[in-house]
Amino acid sequence: MLINDIASVKKHLGGVQKTMNWATWEPFVAGAEHSYIIPAIGWELYDQLTTVTAPSPKQKQLIEMLQRALAFFAYVDGFPQLVLSIGDIGISVATPSQTQAMGKWMYVAATKDAAAKADRYLEGALQYLEKFESEFPTWQTSEAYTQNRGRMIASATEATVYFPALQGSRRLYLNIRGYYHQAEEEFIQPVIGEALYEALMGKLKTPGSSLTTEERKVLSLCRKMVVQFGFAQAVPYLNLNVDFRLVSETDGILNEDALGTTRLNAIMVQSMNVANDKAAELKRYMNEVASATILPEYFSSGLYTDPNERKNRRPKNDPRNPHFALY
């Protein structure tokens, strides 16, 4: 594991004044690795980082950043049990002498703060990994790299660039990611065509590939579409909790009010309007610049329209049409 002793847990959590036993924390550390760290960096890089005996400076820095995130993920996962006294005679609230049970507001504040730190630290580690990816060839050839980089929006940081309201939240990004993928299939491909889409995705998945100026512009507009379309699709479901009751709204436990229907509808309409505006801008741009050598995949598709022909187009003089238009 990335963390193998209680001293490392204390080091990264900070502010620990009481005794902590590794046997108590080990299950939470192991669980957090499997739930959060490994899905983010992949098994290949995880195995390398946990077995390396003489890490390079870059590897050492990455390990430190991942350990910091892992400590807080373990803290979040372990929090419900850590405030309880569990044994064969039952479960009770742990209240050692000269202490009192934690209040609900403190429990909520502590878990939210720890979760925010965990997300922020992991996103920081992934930013570092992306910045110095050439130093981590194992990462570049891993399945996780292909899956992450083979999408238009590959991280919370990238999503925030095109949709600042996300505020770099990895937790929110993971909740929306499936809708981003859906947006690529339902909104992007019909606009740019399957051939150009596959060409762009192929370059994103291949380390060292370079994009042309026109491809970078297309990709930028596509990403703006994806984050808006994806968010609009996700909004109705972001305040739902899926558990043994199937689906329920979460509201009272955190003493927070769920967004009303009017506000939700306004957010969805705004996101859809922005996405449609970007789609129109993207279409105009591709029609203006596409040729046999520039964006050839789009130019040779049935989606391309010569902008000059569109300007000179006149309506047919059909006597069955009672309407007319001035051009």
PDB file of N, CA and C in Angstrom, residues 239-303:
ATOM      1  N   ASN A 239     -28.755  15.555  -6.920  1.00  0.00           N
ATOM      2  CA  ASN A 239     -29.127  15.552  -5.507  1.00  0.00           C
ATOM      3  C   ASN A 239     -29.891  14.294  -5.115  1.00  0.00           C
ATOM      4  N   LEU A 240     -29.660  13.202  -5.883  1.00  0.00           N
ATOM      5  CA  LEU A 240     -30.289  11.930  -5.559  1.00  0.00           C
ATOM      6  C   LEU A 240     -29.291  10.997  -4.904  1.00  0.00           C
ATOM      7  N   ASN A 241     -29.776  10.200  -3.959  1.00  0.00           N
ATOM      8  CA  ASN A 241     -28.938   9.246  -3.246  1.00  0.00           C
ATOM      9  C   ASN A 241     -29.427   7.843  -3.565  1.00  0.00           C
ATOM     10  N   VAL A 242     -28.577   7.019  -4.157  1.00  0.00           N
ATOM     11  CA  VAL A 242     -28.948   5.658  -4.528  1.00  0.00           C
ATOM     12  C   VAL A 242     -28.474   4.702  -3.437  1.00  0.00           C
ATOM     13  N   ASP A 243     -29.383   3.972  -2.837  1.00  0.00           N
ATOM     14  CA  ASP A 243     -29.022   3.012  -1.791  1.00  0.00           C
ATOM     15  C   ASP A 243     -30.043   1.884  -1.807  1.00  0.00           C
ATOM     16  N   PHE A 244     -30.211   1.202  -0.673  1.00  0.00           N
ATOM     17  CA  PHE A 244     -31.107   0.061  -0.637  1.00  0.00           C
ATOM     18  C   PHE A 244     -32.565   0.463  -0.843  1.00  0.00           C
ATOM     19  N   ARG A 245     -32.853   1.759  -0.694  1.00  0.00           N
ATOM     20  CA  ARG A 245     -34.205   2.252  -0.963  1.00  0.00           C
ATOM     21  C   ARG A 245     -34.359   2.650  -2.424  1.00  0.00           C
ATOM     22  N   LEU A 246     -33.348   2.330  -3.222  1.00  0.00           N
ATOM     23  CA  LEU A 246     -33.266   2.643  -4.644  1.00  0.00           C
ATOM     24  C   LEU A 246     -32.937   4.112  -4.857  1.00  0.00           C
ATOM     25  N   VAL A 247     -33.891   5.009  -4.713  1.00  0.00           N
ATOM     26  CA  VAL A 247     -33.609   6.421  -4.956  1.00  0.00           C
ATOM     27  C   VAL A 247     -34.345   7.266  -3.936  1.00  0.00           C
ATOM     28  N   SER A 248     -33.649   8.232  -3.365  1.00  0.00           N
ATOM     29  CA  SER A 248     -34.269   9.170  -2.439  1.00  0.00           C
ATOM     30  C   SER A 248     -33.567  10.504  -2.549  1.00  0.00           C
ATOM     31  N   GLU A 249     -34.241  11.575  -2.208  1.00  0.00           N
ATOM     32  CA  GLU A 249     -33.615  12.883  -2.223  1.00  0.00           C
ATOM     33  C   GLU A 249     -32.878  13.109  -0.911  1.00  0.00           C
ATOM     34  N   THR A 250     -31.660  13.632  -0.988  1.00  0.00           N
ATOM     35  CA  THR A 250     -30.898  13.950   0.210  1.00  0.00           C
ATOM     36  C   THR A 250     -31.067  15.424   0.498  1.00  0.00           C
ATOM     37  N   ASP A 251     -31.515  15.723   1.712  1.00  0.00           N
ATOM     38  CA  ASP A 251     -31.759  17.118   2.052  1.00  0.00           C
ATOM     39  C   ASP A 251     -31.586  17.333   3.547  1.00  0.00           C
ATOM     40  N   GLY A 252     -32.445  16.720   4.363  1.00  0.00           N
ATOM     41  CA  GLY A 252     -32.494  17.025   5.780  1.00  0.00           C
ATOM     42  C   GLY A 252     -31.268  16.637   6.576  1.00  0.00           C
ATOM     43  N   ILE A 253     -30.578  15.575   6.177  1.00  0.00           N
ATOM     44  CA  ILE A 253     -29.447  15.097   6.963  1.00  0.00           C
ATOM     45  C   ILE A 253     -28.374  16.165   7.083  1.00  0.00           C
ATOM     46  N   LEU A 254     -28.136  16.896   5.997  1.00  0.00           N
ATOM     47  CA  LEU A 254     -27.106  17.929   6.019  1.00  0.00           C
ATOM     48  C   LEU A 254     -27.680  19.301   6.331  1.00  0.00           C
ATOM     49  N   ASN A 255     -29.000  19.352   6.630  1.00  0.00           N
ATOM     50  CA  ASN A 255     -29.652  20.629   6.905  1.00  0.00           C
ATOM     51  C   ASN A 255     -29.457  21.614   5.760  1.00  0.00           C
ATOM     52  N   GLU A 256     -29.546  21.127   4.543  1.00  0.00           N
ATOM     53  CA  GLU A 256     -29.427  21.974   3.366  1.00  0.00           C
ATOM     54  C   GLU A 256     -30.662  21.786   2.502  1.00  0.00           C
ATOM     55  N   ASP A 257     -31.096  22.845   1.853  1.00  0.00           N
ATOM     56  CA  ASP A 257     -32.279  22.778   1.008  1.00  0.00           C
ATOM     57  C   ASP A 257     -31.898  22.353  -0.407  1.00  0.00           C
ATOM     58  N   ALA A 258     -32.649  21.412  -0.941  1.00  0.00           N
ATOM     59  CA  ALA A 258     -32.435  21.015  -2.328  1.00  0.00           C
ATOM     60  C   ALA A 258     -32.894  22.135  -3.253  1.00  0.00           C
ATOM     61  N   LEU A 259     -32.267  22.237  -4.426  1.00  0.00           N
ATOM     62  CA  LEU A 259     -32.673  23.255  -5.393  1.00  0.00           C
ATOM     63  C   LEU A 259     -34.107  23.011  -5.842  1.00  0.00           C
ATOM     64  N   GLY A 260     -34.874  24.087  -5.944  1.00  0.00           N
ATOM     65  CA  GLY A 260     -36.245  23.979  -6.393  1.00  0.00           C
ATOM     66  C   GLY A 260     -36.333  23.715  -7.886  1.00  0.00           C
ATOM     67  N   THR A 261     -37.523  23.324  -8.332  1.00  0.00           N
ATOM     68  CA  THR A 261     -37.725  22.999  -9.744  1.00  0.00           C
ATOM     69  C   THR A 261     -37.424  24.184 -10.649  1.00  0.00           C
ATOM     70  N   THR A 262     -37.843  25.371 -10.233  1.00  0.00           N
ATOM     71  CA  THR A 262     -37.614  26.562 -11.055  1.00  0.00           C
ATOM     72  C   THR A 262     -36.133  26.807 -11.271  1.00  0.00           C
ATOM     73  N   ARG A 263     -35.357  26.685 -10.186  1.00  0.00           N
ATOM     74  CA  ARG A 263     -33.917  26.918 -10.280  1.00  0.00           C
ATOM     75  C   ARG A 263     -33.245  25.833 -11.124  1.00  0.00           C
ATOM     76  N   LEU A 264     -33.649  24.578 -10.920  1.00  0.00           N
ATOM     77  CA  LEU A 264     -33.081  23.484 -11.707  1.00  0.00           C
ATOM     78  C   LEU A 264     -33.358  23.675 -13.192  1.00  0.00           C
ATOM     79  N   ASN A 265     -34.586  24.050 -13.512  1.00  0.00           N
ATOM     80  CA  ASN A 265     -34.940  24.264 -14.915  1.00  0.00           C
ATOM     81  C   ASN A 265     -34.149  25.412 -15.520  1.00  0.00           C
ATOM     82  N   ALA A 266     -33.948  26.473 -14.732  1.00  0.00           N
ATOM     83  CA  ALA A 266     -33.184  27.620 -15.224  1.00  0.00           C
ATOM     84  C   ALA A 266     -31.742  27.224 -15.528  1.00  0.00           C
ATOM     85  N   ILE A 267     -31.152  26.403 -14.651  1.00  0.00           N
ATOM     86  CA  ILE A 267     -29.774  25.945 -14.858  1.00  0.00           C
ATOM     87  C   ILE A 267     -29.683  25.086 -16.112  1.00  0.00           C
ATOM     88  N   MET A 268     -30.630  24.170 -16.269  1.00  0.00           N
ATOM     89  CA  MET A 268     -30.611  23.290 -17.439  1.00  0.00           C
ATOM     90  C   MET A 268     -30.776  24.076 -18.736  1.00  0.00           C
ATOM     91  N   VAL A 269     -31.711  25.027 -18.731  1.00  0.00           N
ATOM     92  CA  VAL A 269     -31.945  25.829 -19.933  1.00  0.00           C
ATOM     93  C   VAL A 269     -30.714  26.649 -20.275  1.00  0.00           C
ATOM     94  N   GLN A 270     -30.088  27.240 -19.253  1.00  0.00           N
ATOM     95  CA  GLN A 270     -28.886  28.037 -19.487  1.00  0.00           C
ATOM     96  C   GLN A 270     -27.771  27.189 -20.091  1.00  0.00           C
ATOM     97  N   SER A 271     -27.548  26.009 -19.525  1.00  0.00           N
ATOM     98  CA  SER A 271     -26.493  25.133 -20.037  1.00  0.00           C
ATOM     99  C   SER A 271     -26.791  24.680 -21.462  1.00  0.00           C
ATOM    100  N   MET A 272     -28.039  24.334 -21.740  1.00  0.00           N
ATOM    101  CA  MET A 272     -28.396  23.897 -23.088  1.00  0.00           C
ATOM    102  C   MET A 272     -28.248  25.034 -24.096  1.00  0.00           C
ATOM    103  N   ASN A 273     -28.597  26.249 -23.694  1.00  0.00           N
ATOM    104  CA  ASN A 273     -28.458  27.393 -24.596  1.00  0.00           C
ATOM    105  C   ASN A 273     -26.994  27.648 -24.940  1.00  0.00           C
ATOM    106  N   VAL A 274     -26.137  27.607 -23.917  1.00  0.00           N
ATOM    107  CA  VAL A 274     -24.705  27.814 -24.156  1.00  0.00           C
ATOM    108  C   VAL A 274     -24.164  26.718 -25.065  1.00  0.00           C
ATOM    109  N   ALA A 275     -24.552  25.470 -24.790  1.00  0.00           N
ATOM    110  CA  ALA A 275     -24.076  24.345 -25.600  1.00  0.00           C
ATOM    111  C   ALA A 275     -24.521  24.483 -27.055  1.00  0.00           C
ATOM    112  N   ASN A 276     -25.761  24.865 -27.269  1.00  0.00           N
ATOM    113  CA  ASN A 276     -26.256  25.024 -28.639  1.00  0.00           C
ATOM    114  C   ASN A 276     -25.559  26.174 -29.358  1.00  0.00           C
ATOM    115  N   ASP A 277     -25.257  27.241 -28.623  1.00  0.00           N
ATOM    116  CA  ASP A 277     -24.509  28.357 -29.217  1.00  0.00           C
ATOM    117  C   ASP A 277     -23.120  27.898 -29.664  1.00  0.00           C
ATOM    118  N   LYS A 278     -22.466  27.106 -28.808  1.00  0.00           N
ATOM    119  CA  LYS A 278     -21.133  26.602 -29.155  1.00  0.00           C
ATOM    120  C   LYS A 278     -21.204  25.623 -30.329  1.00  0.00           C
ATOM    121  N   ALA A 279     -22.276  24.846 -30.393  1.00  0.00           N
ATOM    122  CA  ALA A 279     -22.445  23.916 -31.513  1.00  0.00           C
ATOM    123  C   ALA A 279     -22.569  24.680 -32.831  1.00  0.00           C
ATOM    124  N   ALA A 280     -23.330  25.771 -32.809  1.00  0.00           N
ATOM    125  CA  ALA A 280     -23.478  26.587 -34.017  1.00  0.00           C
ATOM    126  C   ALA A 280     -22.153  27.240 -34.397  1.00  0.00           C
ATOM    127  N   GLU A 281     -21.419  27.728 -33.384  1.00  0.00           N
ATOM    128  CA  GLU A 281     -20.106  28.335 -33.642  1.00  0.00           C
ATOM    129  C   GLU A 281     -19.138  27.309 -34.223  1.00  0.00           C
ATOM    130  N   LEU A 282     -19.158  26.093 -33.668  1.00  0.00           N
ATOM    131  CA  LEU A 282     -18.288  25.026 -34.164  1.00  0.00           C
ATOM    132  C   LEU A 282     -18.617  24.682 -35.613  1.00  0.00           C
ATOM    133  N   LYS A 283     -19.892  24.579 -35.923  1.00  0.00           N
ATOM    134  CA  LYS A 283     -20.312  24.232 -37.282  1.00  0.00           C
ATOM    135  C   LYS A 283     -19.854  25.303 -38.268  1.00  0.00           C
ATOM    136  N   ARG A 284     -20.027  26.567 -37.909  1.00  0.00           N
ATOM    137  CA  ARG A 284     -19.596  27.653 -38.793  1.00  0.00           C
ATOM    138  C   ARG A 284     -18.093  27.604 -39.028  1.00  0.00           C
ATOM    139  N   TYR A 285     -17.352  27.379 -37.935  1.00  0.00           N
ATOM    140  CA  TYR A 285     -15.890  27.354 -38.047  1.00  0.00           C
ATOM    141  C   TYR A 285     -15.428  26.226 -38.961  1.00  0.00           C
ATOM    142  N   MET A 286     -15.953  25.030 -38.762  1.00  0.00           N
ATOM    143  CA  MET A 286     -15.518  23.889 -39.571  1.00  0.00           C
ATOM    144  C   MET A 286     -15.869  24.085 -41.044  1.00  0.00           C
ATOM    145  N   ASN A 287     -17.034  24.624 -41.319  1.00  0.00           N
ATOM    146  CA  ASN A 287     -17.416  24.863 -42.714  1.00  0.00           C
ATOM    147  C   ASN A 287     -16.526  25.910 -43.374  1.00  0.00           C
ATOM    148  N   GLU A 288     -16.037  26.863 -42.586  1.00  0.00           N
ATOM    149  CA  GLU A 288     -15.199  27.927 -43.134  1.00  0.00           C
ATOM    150  C   GLU A 288     -13.777  27.458 -43.432  1.00  0.00           C
ATOM    151  N   VAL A 289     -13.218  26.581 -42.585  1.00  0.00           N
ATOM    152  CA  VAL A 289     -11.796  26.236 -42.723  1.00  0.00           C
ATOM    153  C   VAL A 289     -11.549  24.870 -43.350  1.00  0.00           C
ATOM    154  N   ALA A 290     -12.536  23.999 -43.355  1.00  0.00           N
ATOM    155  CA  ALA A 290     -12.316  22.619 -43.817  1.00  0.00           C
ATOM    156  C   ALA A 290     -11.957  22.572 -45.302  1.00  0.00           C
ATOM    157  N   SER A 291     -11.036  21.670 -45.624  1.00  0.00           N
ATOM    158  CA  SER A 291     -10.628  21.439 -47.013  1.00  0.00           C
ATOM    159  C   SER A 291     -10.095  20.015 -47.110  1.00  0.00           C
ATOM    160  N   ALA A 292      -9.536  19.680 -48.260  1.00  0.00           N
ATOM    161  CA  ALA A 292      -8.981  18.337 -48.444  1.00  0.00           C
ATOM    162  C   ALA A 292      -7.766  18.098 -47.568  1.00  0.00           C
ATOM    163  N   THR A 293      -7.133  19.171 -47.081  1.00  0.00           N
ATOM    164  CA  THR A 293      -5.939  19.039 -46.235  1.00  0.00           C
ATOM    165  C   THR A 293      -6.164  19.527 -44.809  1.00  0.00           C
ATOM    166  N   ILE A 294      -7.185  20.311 -44.575  1.00  0.00           N
ATOM    167  CA  ILE A 294      -7.511  20.826 -43.244  1.00  0.00           C
ATOM    168  C   ILE A 294      -8.824  20.189 -42.791  1.00  0.00           C
ATOM    169  N   LEU A 295      -8.776  19.499 -41.680  1.00  0.00           N
ATOM    170  CA  LEU A 295      -9.932  18.742 -41.194  1.00  0.00           C
ATOM    171  C   LEU A 295     -10.525  17.885 -42.319  1.00  0.00           C
ATOM    172  N   PRO A 296      -9.686  17.074 -42.982  1.00  0.00           N
ATOM    173  CA  PRO A 296     -10.167  16.296 -44.136  1.00  0.00           C
ATOM    174  C   PRO A 296     -11.287  15.324 -43.786  1.00  0.00           C
ATOM    175  N   GLU A 297     -11.288  14.812 -42.553  1.00  0.00           N
ATOM    176  CA  GLU A 297     -12.329  13.861 -42.152  1.00  0.00           C
ATOM    177  C   GLU A 297     -13.713  14.524 -42.210  1.00  0.00           C
ATOM    178  N   TYR A 298     -13.764  15.767 -41.782  1.00  0.00           N
ATOM    179  CA  TYR A 298     -15.039  16.490 -41.820  1.00  0.00           C
ATOM    180  C   TYR A 298     -15.366  16.926 -43.247  1.00  0.00           C
ATOM    181  N   PHE A 299     -14.352  17.378 -43.978  1.00  0.00           N
ATOM    182  CA  PHE A 299     -14.557  17.881 -45.341  1.00  0.00           C
ATOM    183  C   PHE A 299     -15.142  16.807 -46.254  1.00  0.00           C
ATOM    184  N   SER A 300     -14.697  15.574 -46.062  1.00  0.00           N
ATOM    185  CA  SER A 300     -15.157  14.481 -46.925  1.00  0.00           C
ATOM    186  C   SER A 300     -16.438  13.828 -46.420  1.00  0.00           C
ATOM    187  N   SER A 301     -16.950  14.317 -45.310  1.00  0.00           N
ATOM    188  CA  SER A 301     -18.178  13.742 -44.761  1.00  0.00           C
ATOM    189  C   SER A 301     -19.394  14.448 -45.354  1.00  0.00           C
ATOM    190  N   GLY A 302     -20.534  13.863 -45.169  1.00  0.00           N
ATOM    191  CA  GLY A 302     -21.760  14.480 -45.654  1.00  0.00           C
ATOM    192  C   GLY A 302     -22.208  15.661 -44.825  1.00  0.00           C
ATOM    193  N   LEU A 303     -21.480  15.950 -43.741  1.00  0.00           N
ATOM    194  CA  LEU A 303     -21.862  17.051 -42.855  1.00  0.00           C
ATOM    195  C   LEU A 303     -21.335  18.400 -43.333  1.00  0.00           C
TER     196      LEU A 303
END
